[in-house]
Amino acid sequence: MRNSLRRSDRQAKRRNKVVDVVTRVKNRQGLDAQESARISHAASTFSSDIVCVANGRAVNGKDVMSVMALRARQDTPVRLLATGRDECVAVQVLSDVLCTSESGSTWNAPSYIQ
């Protein structure tokens, strides 16, 4: 019993870890509908809770309308916070989406997401 409590305490501590990255919007139109859809689609493939913060607003990264509500323009800093089993990969992928997307381009999910 004592070992199982210790194990569950360690698991709880791991679950409380938050990965935090700041990146910038590269799309010329900022977080328009198409860019917001790319971000929320990528975020929804992860089990982690994902929060995007920009312009003083914090929103659910898995909700396209919330991401659009950030109203982030090109070169606006966006803070990505994730907590959960796959938080490190989630933040890396979302950062890549924000950094590589350009107007008119399509983002293809990496094979480990599909």
mmCIF file of C-alpha atoms in Angstrom, residues 48-114:
data_model
loop_
_atom_site.group_PDB
_atom_site.id
_atom_site.type_symbol
_atom_site.label_atom_id
_atom_site.label_comp_id
_atom_site.label_asym_id
_atom_site.label_seq_id
_atom_site.Cartn_x
_atom_site.Cartn_y
_atom_site.Cartn_z
ATOM 1 C CA SER A 48 -2.988 17.420 -23.360
ATOM 2 C CA ASP A 49 -4.838 20.547 -22.302
ATOM 3 C CA ILE A 50 -3.583 23.402 -24.479
ATOM 4 C CA VAL A 51 -3.906 27.119 -23.810
ATOM 5 C CA CYS A 52 -2.888 29.882 -26.223
ATOM 6 C CA VAL A 53 -2.205 33.355 -24.835
ATOM 7 C CA ALA A 54 -1.896 36.537 -26.918
ATOM 8 C CA ASN A 55 -2.937 40.168 -26.580
ATOM 9 C CA GLY A 56 -3.835 39.641 -22.921
ATOM 10 C CA ARG A 57 -6.255 36.783 -23.658
ATOM 11 C CA ALA A 58 -5.957 33.118 -22.742
ATOM 12 C CA VAL A 59 -8.026 30.644 -24.772
ATOM 13 C CA ASN A 60 -8.500 26.925 -25.342
ATOM 14 C CA GLY A 61 -6.149 25.995 -28.193
ATOM 15 C CA LYS A 62 -8.497 23.247 -29.376
ATOM 16 C CA ASP A 63 -11.372 25.643 -30.131
ATOM 17 C CA VAL A 64 -11.082 27.408 -33.493
ATOM 18 C CA MET A 65 -13.326 30.334 -32.525
ATOM 19 C CA SER A 66 -11.355 30.929 -29.342
ATOM 20 C CA VAL A 67 -8.062 30.928 -31.246
ATOM 21 C CA MET A 68 -9.500 33.418 -33.747
ATOM 22 C CA ALA A 69 -10.635 35.597 -30.830
ATOM 23 C CA LEU A 70 -6.977 36.159 -29.927
ATOM 24 C CA ARG A 71 -6.819 38.582 -32.877
ATOM 25 C CA ALA A 72 -3.096 38.037 -33.195
ATOM 26 C CA ARG A 73 -1.468 39.788 -36.140
ATOM 27 C CA GLN A 74 1.779 38.899 -37.874
ATOM 28 C CA ASP A 75 4.755 38.926 -35.460
ATOM 29 C CA THR A 76 2.482 38.948 -32.389
ATOM 30 C CA PRO A 77 4.009 36.844 -29.609
ATOM 31 C CA VAL A 78 1.851 33.836 -28.714
ATOM 32 C CA ARG A 79 2.436 31.855 -25.547
ATOM 33 C CA LEU A 80 1.614 28.146 -25.751
ATOM 34 C CA LEU A 81 0.941 26.251 -22.516
ATOM 35 C CA ALA A 82 0.301 22.523 -22.407
ATOM 36 C CA THR A 83 -0.198 20.023 -19.637
ATOM 37 C CA GLY A 84 -0.832 16.324 -20.052
ATOM 38 C CA ARG A 85 0.749 13.158 -21.367
ATOM 39 C CA ASP A 86 2.033 14.589 -24.638
ATOM 40 C CA GLU A 87 2.619 18.218 -23.635
ATOM 41 C CA CYS A 88 6.168 18.464 -25.022
ATOM 42 C CA VAL A 89 5.242 17.179 -28.464
ATOM 43 C CA ALA A 90 2.058 19.267 -28.509
ATOM 44 C CA VAL A 91 3.876 22.519 -27.808
ATOM 45 C CA GLN A 92 6.583 21.712 -30.364
ATOM 46 C CA VAL A 93 4.074 20.912 -33.110
ATOM 47 C CA LEU A 94 1.936 23.993 -32.404
ATOM 48 C CA SER A 95 5.023 26.170 -32.351
ATOM 49 C CA ASP A 96 6.023 24.716 -35.725
ATOM 50 C CA VAL A 97 2.549 25.435 -37.109
ATOM 51 C CA LEU A 98 2.722 29.066 -35.988
ATOM 52 C CA CYS A 99 6.286 29.532 -37.239
ATOM 53 C CA THR A 100 5.981 27.872 -40.639
ATOM 54 C CA SER A 101 2.499 28.759 -41.847
ATOM 55 C CA GLU A 102 2.282 31.342 -44.574
ATOM 56 C CA SER A 103 -0.760 32.672 -46.333
ATOM 57 C CA GLY A 104 -2.015 30.172 -48.875
ATOM 58 C CA SER A 105 0.099 27.273 -47.620
ATOM 59 C CA THR A 106 -1.330 24.116 -46.169
ATOM 60 C CA TRP A 107 0.012 22.491 -43.047
ATOM 61 C CA ASN A 108 0.196 18.729 -43.111
ATOM 62 C CA ALA A 109 0.193 16.928 -39.794
ATOM 63 C CA PRO A 110 3.354 14.889 -39.141
ATOM 64 C CA SER A 111 2.932 11.126 -39.361
ATOM 65 C CA TYR A 112 3.109 10.671 -35.574
ATOM 66 C CA ILE A 113 -0.093 12.718 -35.191
ATOM 67 C CA GLN A 114 -2.216 11.008 -37.831
#
